[in-house]
Coordinates of C-alpha atoms in Angstrom, one line a residue:
M1 CA 0.0 0.0 0.0
E2 CA 2.8 2.4 0.9
Q3 CA 4.5 1.7 -2.4
A4 CA 1.3 2.4 -4.3
E5 CA 1.0 5.7 -2.4
E6 CA 4.6 6.6 -3.3
D7 CA 4.2 5.6 -6.9
L8 CA 1.0 7.7 -7.3
A9 CA 2.7 10.7 -5.7
F10 CA 5.7 10.2 -8.0
A11 CA 3.5 10.2 -11.1
R12 CA 1.4 13.2 -10.1
G13 CA 4.5 15.0 -8.8
V14 CA 6.4 14.7 -12.1
E15 CA 3.3 16.1 -13.9
A16 CA 3.0 18.9 -11.4
Y17 CA 6.7 19.8 -11.6
I18 CA 6.5 20.2 -15.4
W19 CA 3.1 21.9 -15.4
A20 CA 4.2 24.5 -12.7
Y21 CA 7.7 25.2 -14.1
P22 CA 6.6 28.2 -16.3
L23 CA 4.8 29.6 -13.3
A24 CA 7.9 29.3 -11.1
I25 CA 10.4 30.7 -13.6
T26 CA 8.1 33.6 -14.5
A27 CA 7.7 34.5 -10.8
A28 CA 11.4 34.2 -10.2
T29 CA 12.1 36.5 -13.2
A30 CA 9.5 39.0 -11.9
E31 CA 11.0 39.0 -8.4
I32 CA 14.5 39.8 -9.8
A33 CA 13.4 42.3 -12.4
T34 CA 11.3 44.3 -10.0
S35 CA 13.8 44.5 -7.2
T36 CA 14.4 48.2 -7.7
D37 CA 12.7 51.4 -6.8
K38 CA 13.2 53.0 -10.3
P39 CA 13.7 51.8 -13.9
L40 CA 17.2 50.7 -14.7
P41 CA 19.0 50.5 -18.1
N42 CA 19.1 46.7 -18.0
G43 CA 15.3 46.6 -18.4
H44 CA 14.5 46.1 -14.7
A45 CA 11.8 48.3 -13.1
P46 CA 9.3 48.2 -10.2
F47 CA 6.0 46.4 -10.8
N48 CA 3.6 48.3 -13.0
A49 CA 6.3 50.3 -14.8
F50 CA 8.4 49.9 -17.9
G51 CA 12.1 49.3 -17.8
H52 CA 14.2 49.5 -21.0
V53 CA 17.4 48.0 -22.1
G54 CA 19.6 51.0 -22.9
K55 CA 22.0 49.5 -25.4
L56 CA 22.6 46.8 -27.9
I57 CA 23.5 43.5 -26.3
T58 CA 27.1 42.4 -27.1
A59 CA 29.2 39.3 -26.5
A60 CA 30.3 40.8 -23.2
D61 CA 26.8 40.6 -21.8
K62 CA 26.1 37.3 -19.9
D63 CA 22.7 38.1 -18.2
V64 CA 20.4 36.7 -20.8
V65 CA 20.8 33.6 -23.0
S66 CA 19.7 33.6 -26.7
S67 CA 19.7 37.4 -26.9
N68 CA 18.3 39.2 -29.9
A69 CA 20.5 41.4 -32.1
D70 CA 17.7 43.0 -34.1
T71 CA 15.6 44.7 -31.4
I72 CA 16.0 46.5 -28.1
Y73 CA 14.0 45.0 -25.2
S74 CA 11.5 46.8 -22.9
S75 CA 9.8 45.0 -20.0
A76 CA 7.0 45.6 -17.5
F77 CA 5.6 43.2 -15.0
L78 CA 2.0 44.0 -14.1
D79 CA 0.2 43.2 -10.9
L80 CA -3.4 43.5 -12.0
K81 CA -4.7 43.1 -8.5
Q82 CA -3.4 46.7 -8.0
G83 CA -5.8 47.9 -10.7
A84 CA -6.0 47.7 -14.5
A85 CA -3.0 48.8 -16.5
L86 CA -3.4 51.6 -19.1
V87 CA -0.6 51.1 -21.5
S88 CA 0.3 54.1 -23.8
V89 CA 2.4 53.8 -26.9
P90 CA 3.7 56.5 -29.3
D91 CA 3.5 56.8 -33.1
T92 CA 6.5 54.9 -34.2
G93 CA 6.4 56.2 -37.8
G94 CA 6.2 52.7 -39.3
R95 CA 9.1 51.4 -37.3
Y96 CA 8.6 47.8 -36.2
Y97 CA 7.8 47.3 -32.5
S98 CA 5.8 44.8 -30.4
L99 CA 4.6 44.6 -26.9
M100 CA 3.8 41.0 -26.2
L101 CA 1.3 40.2 -23.4
E102 CA 2.1 37.0 -21.6
D103 CA 0.2 35.5 -18.6
A104 CA 1.7 33.8 -15.5
Y105 CA 1.6 30.4 -17.3
T106 CA 3.6 31.9 -20.3
N107 CA 0.5 31.8 -22.6
V108 CA 0.6 34.8 -25.0
F109 CA -2.9 36.4 -24.9
G110 CA -2.3 39.5 -27.0
Y111 CA 0.0 42.0 -28.8
I112 CA 0.3 45.7 -29.2
G113 CA 2.5 46.7 -32.1
L114 CA 3.1 47.2 -35.8
R115 CA 1.6 43.9 -36.9
A116 CA -1.2 43.7 -34.4
T117 CA -2.4 47.3 -34.0
G118 CA -0.4 49.4 -36.4
S119 CA 2.2 52.1 -35.7
A120 CA -0.1 54.9 -34.6
A121 CA -0.2 56.2 -31.0
G122 CA -2.7 54.4 -28.8
K123 CA -3.9 53.4 -25.4
Y124 CA -4.7 49.9 -24.2
L125 CA -6.4 48.9 -21.0
I126 CA -5.2 45.5 -19.7
A127 CA -7.6 44.3 -17.1
G128 CA -7.2 41.2 -14.9
P129 CA -9.8 38.7 -13.6
G130 CA -12.4 40.4 -11.4
W131 CA -11.7 44.0 -12.5
K132 CA -14.9 45.8 -13.5
D133 CA -15.1 49.4 -14.4
E134 CA -15.3 51.7 -17.4
T135 CA -12.6 51.5 -20.0
P136 CA -11.1 55.1 -20.4
A137 CA -12.3 56.9 -23.5
G138 CA -10.2 56.1 -26.6
A139 CA -8.6 53.0 -25.0
K140 CA -8.9 49.5 -26.3
H141 CA -9.9 46.9 -23.6
I142 CA -7.8 43.7 -23.3
D143 CA -8.7 41.0 -20.8
A144 CA -5.8 39.3 -19.1
P145 CA -6.2 35.6 -17.9
T146 CA -4.1 36.1 -14.8
P147 CA -3.2 38.9 -12.4
L148 CA 0.5 38.5 -13.2
V149 CA 1.3 39.7 -16.7
W150 CA 4.6 40.2 -18.4
V151 CA 4.7 42.8 -21.1
I152 CA 7.8 42.2 -23.3
G153 CA 8.6 45.0 -25.7
R154 CA 10.8 44.7 -28.8
T155 CA 11.7 47.8 -30.8
L156 CA 13.7 47.5 -34.1
I157 CA 17.1 49.0 -34.0
D158 CA 19.4 49.8 -36.9
G159 CA 22.8 49.4 -35.2
A160 CA 24.2 51.4 -32.2
K161 CA 23.9 54.7 -34.1
D162 CA 20.1 54.2 -33.9
M163 CA 20.0 53.9 -30.1
P164 CA 19.0 57.5 -29.4
N165 CA 15.9 57.1 -31.7
V166 CA 14.9 53.9 -30.0
A167 CA 15.4 55.4 -26.6
A168 CA 13.1 58.3 -27.5
L169 CA 10.4 55.8 -28.4
Q170 CA 11.0 53.7 -25.3
R171 CA 10.4 56.7 -23.1
Q172 CA 6.9 57.0 -24.5
Y173 CA 5.9 53.4 -23.5
Q174 CA 4.0 54.2 -20.3
V175 CA 1.9 52.3 -17.7
T176 CA -0.8 54.0 -15.6
M177 CA -2.7 52.0 -13.1
V178 CA -6.5 52.5 -13.1
P179 CA -8.6 51.7 -10.0
P180 CA -10.4 49.9 -8.5
I181 CA -7.6 48.0 -6.6
L182 CA -8.7 44.4 -6.0
D183 CA -6.0 43.6 -3.4
P184 CA -3.9 46.2 -1.6
V185 CA -1.3 43.6 -0.8
P186 CA 1.5 43.7 -3.4
A187 CA 2.3 40.6 -5.4
K188 CA 5.6 39.9 -3.7
Q189 CA 4.0 39.8 -0.3
R190 CA 1.1 37.6 -1.6
W191 CA 3.6 35.1 -3.1
A192 CA 6.0 35.1 -0.1
I193 CA 8.8 33.4 -2.1
S194 CA 12.4 34.2 -1.3
L195 CA 15.4 34.2 -3.7
Q196 CA 19.1 33.4 -3.4
P197 CA 21.5 36.3 -4.1
K198 CA 23.3 36.6 -7.4
M199 CA 21.4 33.8 -9.2
V200 CA 19.6 34.1 -12.6
P201 CA 16.0 32.8 -12.6
V202 CA 16.8 29.4 -14.0
Q203 CA 19.4 28.8 -11.2
Q204 CA 16.9 30.2 -8.6
V205 CA 14.3 27.5 -9.5
D206 CA 16.9 24.8 -10.1
T207 CA 18.4 25.1 -6.6
L208 CA 15.1 24.9 -4.7
D209 CA 14.4 21.8 -2.5
W210 CA 11.3 19.8 -3.4
K211 CA 9.1 21.2 -0.6
T212 CA 10.0 24.8 -1.5
Y213 CA 9.3 24.2 -5.2
F214 CA 5.9 22.9 -4.6
R215 CA 5.1 25.6 -2.1
W216 CA 6.0 28.2 -4.7
A217 CA 3.7 26.4 -7.1
G218 CA 0.9 26.4 -4.6
Q219 CA 1.3 30.1 -3.7
L220 CA 1.4 31.1 -7.3
M221 CA -1.6 29.0 -8.3
K222 CA -3.6 30.6 -5.6
D223 CA -2.7 34.0 -6.8
N224 CA -3.0 33.1 -10.5
P225 CA -5.8 30.5 -10.9
P226 CA -4.9 28.3 -13.9
P227 CA -7.0 28.0 -17.0
A228 CA -10.4 26.3 -16.5
A229 CA -9.7 24.4 -19.8
D230 CA -6.9 22.5 -18.0
S231 CA -8.9 21.8 -14.9
A232 CA -9.2 18.0 -15.5
F233 CA -5.4 18.0 -15.4
W234 CA -4.5 20.2 -12.5
K235 CA -7.3 19.1 -10.3
Q236 CA -5.5 15.7 -10.1
F237 CA -2.7 17.5 -8.1
A238 CA -5.0 17.4 -5.0
A239 CA -3.7 13.9 -4.5
I240 CA -0.3 15.4 -3.7
G241 CA -1.7 18.3 -1.6
L242 CA -1.5 20.9 -4.3
T243 CA -4.7 22.9 -4.9
V244 CA -5.8 26.3 -6.1
E245 CA -7.8 26.9 -2.9
N246 CA -5.0 26.0 -0.3
G247 CA -1.7 26.0 -2.2
F248 CA 0.6 23.2 -1.2
D249 CA -0.3 21.5 2.1
V250 CA 2.7 19.3 2.9
D251 CA 1.9 18.8 6.6
H252 CA -1.1 16.5 5.9
L253 CA 0.7 14.3 3.4
L254 CA 1.6 10.7 4.2
P255 CA 5.3 9.9 4.5
A256 CA 5.1 7.7 1.4
T257 CA 3.5 10.6 -0.6
Q258 CA 6.3 12.9 0.5
K259 CA 8.9 10.3 -0.5
G260 CA 7.3 10.1 -4.0
L261 CA 7.2 13.9 -4.4
E262 CA 10.9 14.1 -3.5
R263 CA 11.7 11.6 -6.2
A264 CA 9.3 13.4 -8.6
Y265 CA 11.0 16.7 -8.1
E266 CA 14.4 15.3 -9.2
A267 CA 12.8 13.5 -12.2
G268 CA 10.8 16.5 -13.2
K269 CA 13.9 18.7 -13.3
Q270 CA 15.7 16.2 -15.6
I271 CA 12.8 15.9 -17.9
V272 CA 12.5 19.7 -18.4
K273 CA 16.2 19.9 -19.1
M274 CA 16.0 17.1 -21.6
E275 CA 13.0 18.6 -23.3
A276 CA 14.8 22.0 -23.5
Q277 CA 17.6 20.3 -25.6
K278 CA 15.0 19.6 -28.4
T279 CA 15.1 22.5 -30.8
G280 CA 11.7 22.1 -32.2
G281 CA 8.9 19.7 -33.4
I282 CA 9.4 20.4 -37.2
V283 CA 12.8 19.8 -38.7
V284 CA 13.6 21.0 -42.2
N285 CA 17.2 20.8 -43.6
G286 CA 18.5 20.6 -40.1
W287 CA 16.6 23.7 -38.9
A288 CA 14.1 22.9 -36.1
Y289 CA 11.1 24.9 -35.1
N290 CA 7.6 24.7 -33.7
L291 CA 4.4 26.6 -34.5
N292 CA 2.9 26.4 -31.0
A293 CA 5.1 28.9 -29.1
G294 CA 3.0 31.0 -26.8
K295 CA -0.2 28.9 -27.6
W296 CA 0.7 25.7 -25.8
G297 CA -2.7 24.2 -25.4
Q298 CA -2.0 21.2 -23.2
D299 CA 1.6 20.6 -24.5
F300 CA 3.0 21.1 -21.0
D301 CA 6.3 19.5 -21.9
L302 CA 7.0 22.0 -24.7
R303 CA 5.7 24.9 -22.5
A304 CA 8.2 24.0 -19.7
A305 CA 11.0 23.4 -22.2
I306 CA 10.7 26.9 -23.8
A307 CA 10.3 28.5 -20.4
F308 CA 13.6 26.9 -19.4
R309 CA 15.5 27.7 -22.6
S310 CA 13.9 30.8 -24.0
L311 CA 11.4 32.4 -21.6
G312 CA 9.2 35.0 -23.3
Q313 CA 9.2 33.6 -26.8
N314 CA 6.9 35.2 -29.5
T315 CA 4.0 33.4 -31.1
P316 CA 4.8 32.2 -34.7
E317 CA 2.7 34.9 -36.4
E318 CA 4.8 37.6 -34.8
A319 CA 8.1 35.8 -35.1
T320 CA 9.1 32.3 -36.1
Y321 CA 12.4 31.0 -34.7
M322 CA 14.3 28.2 -36.5
N323 CA 17.3 26.8 -34.7
T324 CA 20.1 24.4 -35.7
R325 CA 23.0 22.8 -34.1
Q326 CA 23.9 20.6 -37.1
D327 CA 24.9 20.9 -40.7
G328 CA 23.1 19.3 -43.7
D329 CA 25.0 16.1 -43.0
K330 CA 23.6 16.0 -39.5
Q331 CA 27.0 16.7 -37.9
P332 CA 27.4 19.1 -35.0
L333 CA 28.2 22.7 -36.0
N334 CA 31.8 23.4 -34.9
G335 CA 34.2 26.3 -35.3
A336 CA 36.9 24.0 -36.6
R337 CA 34.9 23.9 -39.9
K338 CA 33.7 26.4 -42.5
Y339 CA 30.1 26.5 -43.7
T340 CA 27.8 28.3 -46.1
I341 CA 24.1 29.0 -46.1
T342 CA 22.9 29.8 -49.6
F343 CA 19.4 31.2 -50.4
K344 CA 18.6 30.6 -54.1
K345 CA 17.2 33.4 -56.2
G346 CA 13.7 34.2 -55.1
A347 CA 14.0 32.0 -52.0
L348 CA 14.9 34.5 -49.3
P349 CA 12.8 34.2 -46.2
P350 CA 9.2 35.4 -47.0
V351 CA 8.5 37.9 -44.3
D352 CA 6.6 41.2 -43.9
G353 CA 9.0 42.3 -41.2
F354 CA 12.6 41.3 -41.3
W355 CA 14.8 38.2 -41.0
S356 CA 18.2 37.4 -39.5
V357 CA 20.6 34.5 -38.7
T358 CA 22.1 34.9 -35.2
M359 CA 25.2 33.1 -33.9
Y360 CA 25.5 31.6 -30.4
N361 CA 28.2 29.7 -28.7
S362 CA 27.7 26.4 -26.8
S363 CA 26.4 28.4 -23.8
D364 CA 23.9 30.3 -25.9
F365 CA 25.7 33.7 -25.7
F366 CA 27.0 35.9 -28.5
V367 CA 30.4 35.4 -29.9
E368 CA 33.3 37.9 -29.7
N369 CA 34.6 38.8 -33.2
S370 CA 36.5 41.5 -35.1
L371 CA 33.3 42.8 -36.8
N372 CA 31.2 42.9 -33.6
R373 CA 28.6 41.1 -35.7
N374 CA 26.3 38.8 -33.9
A375 CA 23.7 38.4 -36.6
I376 CA 23.3 38.8 -40.3
G377 CA 20.2 39.3 -42.4
N378 CA 18.2 41.5 -44.8
R379 CA 19.1 44.7 -42.8
T380 CA 22.8 44.0 -42.8
E381 CA 24.6 46.9 -44.6
G382 CA 26.6 45.9 -47.7
L383 CA 25.2 42.3 -48.0
K384 CA 26.2 41.1 -51.4
T385 CA 24.0 39.0 -53.8
A386 CA 25.7 36.8 -56.4
P387 CA 25.3 37.4 -60.2
D388 CA 22.8 34.6 -60.3
G389 CA 20.6 36.3 -57.7
S390 CA 21.5 33.9 -54.9
L391 CA 22.7 35.1 -51.4
T392 CA 25.4 33.1 -49.6
I393 CA 26.3 33.6 -45.9
Y394 CA 29.8 32.5 -44.9
V395 CA 29.8 30.9 -41.4
Q396 CA 33.3 30.4 -40.0
K397 CA 35.6 31.3 -37.2
E398 CA 38.4 33.0 -39.2
A399 CA 37.7 35.9 -41.6
P400 CA 37.0 34.9 -45.2
E401 CA 38.5 36.5 -48.3
A402 CA 37.9 40.3 -48.6
D403 CA 35.1 39.9 -51.2
K404 CA 33.2 37.7 -48.8
M405 CA 33.6 39.8 -45.6
S406 CA 30.2 41.6 -46.1
N407 CA 28.5 38.2 -45.9
W408 CA 30.5 36.7 -43.0
L409 CA 28.8 35.5 -39.8
P410 CA 31.6 34.8 -37.4
A411 CA 31.6 31.5 -35.5
P412 CA 33.2 30.6 -32.2
E413 CA 35.6 27.8 -31.2
G414 CA 33.9 24.6 -30.4
N415 CA 30.2 23.7 -31.0
F416 CA 27.7 26.4 -31.8
R417 CA 24.0 27.0 -32.5
M418 CA 22.4 29.4 -35.0
S419 CA 18.9 30.9 -34.8
M420 CA 17.0 32.1 -37.9
R421 CA 14.5 34.8 -36.8
L422 CA 11.6 35.5 -39.1
Y423 CA 9.7 38.5 -38.0
V424 CA 6.1 38.7 -39.2
P425 CA 6.4 35.7 -41.4
K426 CA 4.2 35.2 -44.4
A427 CA 1.8 32.3 -44.9
E428 CA 4.5 30.3 -46.8
I429 CA 6.4 30.0 -43.6
L430 CA 3.5 29.4 -41.2
E431 CA 2.0 26.8 -43.6
G432 CA 5.3 25.0 -44.2
R433 CA 5.6 25.9 -47.9
W434 CA 9.0 27.6 -47.5
S435 CA 12.1 25.7 -46.5
P436 CA 15.3 27.1 -45.0
P437 CA 18.4 26.1 -46.8
P438 CA 20.8 23.6 -45.1
V439 CA 24.0 24.7 -43.5
T440 CA 26.6 23.2 -45.9
P441 CA 30.1 22.3 -44.8
A442 CA 32.9 23.5 -47.0
P443 CA 34.7 20.7 -48.8

C-alpha cells in the first residue's frame, strides 16, 4: 500500500513539476526584475512600470541567453490586483515594435504593435480577472487571464547609431494603473517566495528543494488561478496536496507521498532539461522549429522546455524561430569547420517584417569577433548578392576573403548554434511551404 501511495505521488509529482515550471520561472524572473525602486538601463523596473534596455546586447553581456541582435527590449511586470494597467504607446512612424502580453503560465494572450495594432499612437487597458469598471475613453480593452502579466517589448534598431531614436520611443511606452484596486497587498507579499542572491532565474528555480518548489507552485496557483480548460489535469494534483484553494499542504501528506514527491522533483527537473535540448517539433534541412510557441494548449512539456530555454518567446505569427546545431550532413556545427548558407534566387525568407541569422556559442551567448557582428540578415549593410541572384552567408571562425567579408557570420571555437529569426512571417512559412536552406560544410 505504501509503495502504491509513493508511486502515485511520483507520477502526479512529475506532472505537477513540469506543469508548474513556467509559473515558477516567470515569478522568479519577476521577483528579480522588479527588485528596484526605479527603472534601470538593464530593463528592470518596479511592478507596473516599464524598464528598458539602454544599449545593444554584445558578447560581453552574460545576463540573458539567446539574446536578440535585431531589437531592443523593454519590460513591464504588471500586478493586475493593483488595478487595471493603461498602456500608452507613441506613433513609431512605421518602425517595427511589439509589446507581447504573456500571462503567468507563459500563454501569450495579445499583442500591441506594428503587426497587431499598427504604428499609430494608442492606449490599451489591460484588465485582470475580477476588474470591473469603465474603460477610459479612446482606449482598447484587453482582458488578461491572470493577475500577473509580463509585457515584453521589442523595438527594431538599426545598429548602435540608432539607439537615441529607439530610446526616444521607449520613453513613451507608459503604464498608468486604473482603480479599483482588487487587493492592496503587493504581489511579492502575496507570493511570499524568497530568492538566493546573485542567481539568474533558472538557477533560482533549479536550486530549490522539493518542498519549496511545490510551495512556490501552490502560492502562485492561488494568486493566478490556472485555465479552467486545463482543470481536468491540475485538479489531479489534489492527490499530492497541491490545490488552487489552499496552495501546497505538505503537513497532511503521508510519508510515502512525501517520498514520492521528493523523487518526482528530481525526475521533473531532468525531464524539463532534456525537453529543452530539443530545438523544435518540425525539422527541415537541419533547422528545427515549432508553431505552437505561446499557444501551448496542453503541451506542457513544450511549454516548460521553452520557459527553461527561452522564456518570453513570441508566437509564430509575430516571429518564427528556426534553430540548428547541425549541418546538412547532421554533424554538429563546430568552429573548426567552415560552412555556407545559400538562399537561391527568389527563395529568401518570405517575411513582412525582417529576418536574420544569429550566432550563439555552446552556452547560448553571443560570440566575440572582429566585426562585432552577432547576426546577419536582410538589414545588414553591404550584404552582397551573387550574379545569379542567390545570397550566400559564410559561417566560419576566421575571416574569409575580402570579397566575402560583407556576408560573414563569425563563428566561435567549439560547437555552436544558429537561430534564424523570421519577423512577421508570411503564410508560406506558417504553412510550411518555404524551406530554410541547409548549413553546408565546406569541402
